[in-house]
Amino acid sequence: EAQVTQNPRYLITVTGKKLTVTCSQNMNHEYMSWYRQDPGLGLRQIYYSMNVEVTDKGDVPEGYKVSRKEKRNFPLILESPSPNQTSLYFCASSFWGAEQYFGPGTRLTVT
Amino acid sequence: GQQVMQIPQYQHVQEGEDFTTYCNSSTTLSNIQWYKQRPGGHPVFLIQLVKSGEVKKQKRLTFQFGEAKKNSSLHITATQTTDVGTYFCAVFKKTSYDKVIFGPGTSLSVIP
């Protein structure tokens, strides 16, 4: 089954404790992306990757890191999470310029 | 920078009424995508429009791309409770290999 998976689905952590949210897709898509969704602000792109080893900043990259060492995986790293990073995070993948497939989301709470 | 606006922000309709949401960009677009997100769910792709003036239909949903490629609309005829959710438009900043900007969404409630 074609899908985008994210782990964990829910995470509660404390300020400053490094965390990684994993994202994996099985559709051989070149383009992968991370979004955060906050009430009233819609979906905002954090980082995107056009292919292996090629990443670029979206609209809200501050406080986040990504890597794309393999085509299927695109982890999101928060080196020192802060409460303003409490949000709902979505990973997505697609062929260039085509429909994006979204993962189920990761709800992160930073206290 | 490029801005993408959607109106209305919220819409409450009686079941059976029609619904329209509009997406407007400050710049000319190469293409536009529409997504639907059910409450508690993730965004799901509905359609992509590429050509100026393009109109596409999916059952009760009609999508239109403006002649100037700066705006788009999604119209639902005779809404049903299954149409409940938030509808987003999404555009690529420059090219298909680039940053994606989502509109803030229109939240649709359908009163049975």
Tab-separated table of C-alpha atoms in Angstrom:
chain	number	residue	atom	x	y	z
A	1	GLU	CA	0.000	0.000	0.000
A	2	ALA	CA	1.318	3.429	-0.993
A	3	GLN	CA	1.768	5.482	2.128
A	4	VAL	CA	3.690	8.039	4.149
A	5	THR	CA	4.415	7.000	7.713
A	6	GLN	CA	5.421	9.190	10.622
A	7	ASN	CA	6.625	8.303	14.091
A	8	PRO	CA	5.804	8.993	16.785
A	9	ARG	CA	2.168	10.040	16.362
A	10	TYR	CA	2.094	11.787	19.732
A	11	LEU	CA	4.961	13.185	21.742
A	12	ILE	CA	5.157	15.183	24.939
A	13	THR	CA	8.601	16.447	25.813
A	14	VAL	CA	10.383	19.132	27.798
A	15	THR	CA	12.169	22.246	26.654
A	16	GLY	CA	15.661	21.580	25.364
A	17	LYS	CA	15.464	17.813	24.985
A	18	LYS	CA	16.494	16.878	21.447
A	19	LEU	CA	13.986	14.875	19.468
A	20	THR	CA	13.555	13.385	16.021
A	21	VAL	CA	10.339	12.737	14.139
A	22	THR	CA	10.774	10.167	11.408
A	23	CYS	CA	9.073	10.171	8.034
A	24	SER	CA	9.187	7.449	5.423
A	25	GLN	CA	7.483	6.965	2.058
A	26	ASN	CA	7.305	3.919	-0.203
A	27	MET	CA	6.320	5.617	-3.485
A	28	ASN	CA	9.801	6.529	-4.778
A	29	HIS	CA	8.925	10.239	-4.612
A	30	GLU	CA	11.689	12.770	-5.148
A	31	TYR	CA	10.021	15.631	-3.276
A	32	MET	CA	9.492	15.450	0.491
A	33	SER	CA	8.391	18.136	2.852
A	34	TRP	CA	7.619	18.965	6.474
A	35	TYR	CA	4.742	21.221	7.534
A	36	ARG	CA	3.461	22.483	10.823
A	37	GLN	CA	-0.204	23.239	11.332
A	38	ASP	CA	-1.403	25.730	13.908
A	39	PRO	CA	-4.954	27.005	14.465
A	40	GLY	CA	-5.735	29.942	12.202
A	41	LEU	CA	-2.400	29.700	10.385
A	42	GLY	CA	-3.014	26.753	8.115
A	43	LEU	CA	-0.111	24.627	6.927
A	44	ARG	CA	3.309	26.235	6.869
A	45	GLN	CA	6.240	24.582	5.192
A	46	ILE	CA	9.285	24.057	7.408
A	47	TYR	CA	11.771	22.369	5.072
A	48	TYR	CA	11.576	20.554	1.784
A	49	SER	CA	13.826	18.252	-0.183
A	50	MET	CA	13.909	17.908	-3.941
A	51	ASN	CA	16.034	14.762	-3.852
A	52	VAL	CA	18.671	12.902	-1.864
A	53	GLU	CA	21.136	15.314	-0.220
A	54	VAL	CA	19.163	18.329	-1.526
A	55	THR	CA	17.211	20.263	1.080
A	56	ASP	CA	16.007	23.841	1.378
A	57	LYS	CA	14.201	26.088	3.819
A	58	GLY	CA	10.500	26.626	3.716
A	59	ASP	CA	8.730	29.535	5.377
A	60	VAL	CA	9.353	28.620	9.028
A	61	PRO	CA	12.711	26.767	9.288
A	62	GLU	CA	14.006	28.324	12.524
A	63	GLY	CA	14.628	25.748	15.249
A	64	TYR	CA	14.447	22.747	12.916
A	65	LYS	CA	16.884	20.590	10.981
A	66	VAL	CA	16.352	17.941	8.346
A	67	SER	CA	18.425	15.445	6.423
A	68	ARG	CA	17.828	13.396	3.292
A	69	LYS	CA	20.365	10.607	3.157
A	70	GLU	CA	18.005	8.139	1.508
A	71	LYS	CA	15.198	8.780	-0.929
A	72	ARG	CA	12.516	7.230	1.256
A	73	ASN	CA	13.350	8.922	4.579
A	74	PHE	CA	13.180	12.548	5.645
A	75	PRO	CA	13.539	12.974	9.422
A	76	LEU	CA	12.743	16.232	11.216
A	77	ILE	CA	15.100	17.131	14.048
A	78	LEU	CA	14.449	19.568	16.864
A	79	GLU	CA	17.822	20.112	18.527
A	80	SER	CA	16.462	22.164	21.428
A	81	PRO	CA	12.661	22.219	21.385
A	82	SER	CA	10.825	25.185	22.836
A	83	PRO	CA	7.147	25.626	23.782
A	84	ASN	CA	6.462	27.642	20.604
A	85	GLN	CA	7.195	24.482	18.627
A	86	THR	CA	4.140	22.815	20.113
A	87	SER	CA	2.148	22.010	17.020
A	88	LEU	CA	0.763	19.373	14.676
A	89	TYR	CA	3.423	18.253	12.182
A	90	PHE	CA	2.838	16.640	8.804
A	91	CYS	CA	5.292	15.014	6.472
A	92	ALA	CA	4.396	14.833	2.769
A	93	SER	CA	5.891	13.413	-0.402
A	94	SER	CA	5.265	13.705	-4.121
A	95	PHE	CA	6.748	13.532	-7.567
A	96	TRP	CA	7.902	16.998	-8.668
A	97	GLY	CA	4.950	19.325	-9.088
A	98	ALA	CA	2.401	16.617	-8.483
A	99	GLU	CA	-0.085	15.827	-5.724
A	100	GLN	CA	1.361	15.561	-2.261
A	101	TYR	CA	0.653	12.538	-0.081
A	102	PHE	CA	0.526	13.381	3.603
A	103	GLY	CA	1.405	11.285	6.598
A	104	PRO	CA	-1.035	10.914	9.501
A	105	GLY	CA	0.575	13.692	11.538
A	106	THR	CA	2.586	13.988	14.750
A	107	ARG	CA	1.149	15.973	17.608
A	108	LEU	CA	4.019	17.481	19.582
A	109	THR	CA	3.728	19.190	22.943
A	110	VAL	CA	6.770	20.926	24.440
A	111	THR	CA	6.444	21.931	28.093
B	1	GLY	CA	6.592	38.046	-0.485
B	2	GLN	CA	4.012	35.940	-2.157
B	3	GLN	CA	0.696	35.762	-0.315
B	4	VAL	CA	-2.136	33.309	-0.706
B	5	MET	CA	-5.491	34.243	0.723
B	6	GLN	CA	-8.652	32.226	1.063
B	7	ILE	CA	-12.164	33.436	1.740
B	8	PRO	CA	-14.250	32.836	3.664
B	9	GLN	CA	-12.389	31.558	6.701
B	10	TYR	CA	-15.489	29.730	7.941
B	11	GLN	CA	-18.745	28.746	6.287
B	12	HIS	CA	-21.776	27.137	7.872
B	13	VAL	CA	-24.392	25.809	5.460
B	14	GLN	CA	-27.576	23.821	5.658
B	15	GLU	CA	-27.285	20.424	4.065
B	16	GLY	CA	-28.293	20.739	0.438
B	17	GLU	CA	-27.058	24.313	0.033
B	18	ASP	CA	-24.181	25.198	-2.219
B	19	PHE	CA	-20.727	26.262	-1.007
B	20	THR	CA	-17.890	28.177	-2.627
B	21	THR	CA	-14.396	28.981	-1.405
B	22	TYR	CA	-12.011	31.323	-3.169
B	23	CYS	CA	-8.232	31.341	-3.316
B	24	ASN	CA	-6.362	34.480	-4.343
B	25	SER	CA	-2.672	34.998	-4.989
B	26	SER	CA	-0.670	38.207	-5.158
B	27	THR	CA	1.372	36.781	-8.047
B	28	THR	CA	0.709	34.789	-11.197
B	29	LEU	CA	0.725	31.070	-10.542
B	30	SER	CA	2.128	28.158	-12.541
B	31	ASN	CA	-0.488	25.833	-11.114
B	32	ILE	CA	-2.711	25.401	-8.073
B	33	GLN	CA	-3.724	22.414	-6.008
B	34	TRP	CA	-6.716	21.865	-3.740
B	35	TYR	CA	-6.740	19.679	-0.630
B	36	LYS	CA	-9.384	18.626	1.871
B	37	GLN	CA	-8.712	17.883	5.525
B	38	ARG	CA	-11.370	16.150	7.577
B	39	PRO	CA	-11.470	16.949	11.324
B	40	GLY	CA	-8.675	15.001	13.004
B	41	GLY	CA	-7.272	13.867	9.672
B	42	HIS	CA	-4.520	14.777	7.270
B	43	PRO	CA	-4.808	16.805	4.053
B	44	VAL	CA	-5.912	14.790	1.040
B	45	PHE	CA	-5.318	15.916	-2.523
B	46	LEU	CA	-8.403	16.792	-4.556
B	47	ILE	CA	-7.194	18.272	-7.830
B	48	GLN	CA	-4.545	20.261	-9.669
B	49	LEU	CA	-5.264	23.045	-12.151
B	50	VAL	CA	-2.663	24.183	-14.659
B	51	LYS	CA	-4.227	26.043	-17.568
B	52	SER	CA	-5.663	29.554	-17.584
B	53	GLY	CA	-9.467	29.421	-17.331
B	54	GLU	CA	-9.437	25.684	-16.652
B	55	VAL	CA	-12.582	24.133	-15.181
B	56	LYS	CA	-12.622	20.625	-13.748
B	57	LYS	CA	-15.450	18.687	-12.162
B	58	GLN	CA	-15.502	15.835	-9.678
B	59	LYS	CA	-19.094	14.795	-9.057
B	60	ARG	CA	-20.555	17.694	-7.031
B	61	LEU	CA	-17.241	19.613	-6.877
B	62	THR	CA	-16.287	22.178	-9.535
B	63	PHE	CA	-12.832	23.704	-9.618
B	64	GLN	CA	-11.895	26.752	-11.626
B	65	PHE	CA	-8.600	28.493	-12.393
B	66	GLY	CA	-8.843	32.189	-13.219
B	67	GLU	CA	-7.955	33.578	-16.616
B	68	ALA	CA	-5.057	35.549	-15.157
B	69	LYS	CA	-3.911	32.511	-13.131
B	70	LYS	CA	-4.043	34.509	-9.910
B	71	ASN	CA	-7.182	33.039	-8.398
B	72	SER	CA	-9.132	29.844	-8.142
B	73	SER	CA	-12.412	28.638	-6.734
B	74	LEU	CA	-13.930	25.435	-5.425
B	75	HIS	CA	-17.699	25.097	-5.625
B	76	ILE	CA	-19.696	22.307	-4.021
B	77	THR	CA	-23.243	21.755	-5.203
B	78	ALA	CA	-25.848	20.473	-2.747
B	79	THR	CA	-23.544	19.942	0.235
B	80	GLN	CA	-23.681	16.766	2.273
B	81	THR	CA	-22.430	16.033	5.775
B	82	THR	CA	-19.521	14.152	4.216
B	83	ASP	CA	-18.261	17.471	2.806
B	84	VAL	CA	-17.400	18.727	6.305
B	85	GLY	CA	-13.753	19.707	6.665
B	86	THR	CA	-11.224	22.366	5.799
B	87	TYR	CA	-10.403	23.092	2.177
B	88	PHE	CA	-6.946	24.389	1.343
B	89	CYS	CA	-5.442	25.715	-1.839
B	90	ALA	CA	-1.710	25.256	-2.370
B	91	VAL	CA	0.671	26.909	-4.798
B	92	PHE	CA	4.310	26.514	-5.730
B	93	LYS	CA	6.335	29.645	-5.134
B	94	LYS	CA	8.142	29.548	-8.465
B	95	THR	CA	8.515	26.146	-10.036
B	96	SER	CA	7.315	22.669	-9.334
B	97	TYR	CA	10.595	21.951	-7.580
B	98	ASP	CA	10.168	24.734	-5.115
B	99	LYS	CA	8.613	25.892	-1.875
B	100	VAL	CA	4.889	25.240	-1.436
B	101	ILE	CA	2.578	27.821	0.085
B	102	PHE	CA	-0.775	26.814	1.482
B	103	GLY	CA	-3.682	29.150	1.896
B	104	PRO	CA	-5.093	29.452	5.436
B	105	GLY	CA	-8.069	27.258	4.497
B	106	THR	CA	-11.844	27.494	4.578
B	107	SER	CA	-13.572	25.468	7.259
B	108	LEU	CA	-16.938	24.096	6.125
B	109	SER	CA	-19.646	22.987	8.537
B	110	VAL	CA	-22.784	21.311	7.226
B	111	ILE	CA	-25.918	21.389	9.336
B	112	PRO	CA	-28.052	18.295	8.748
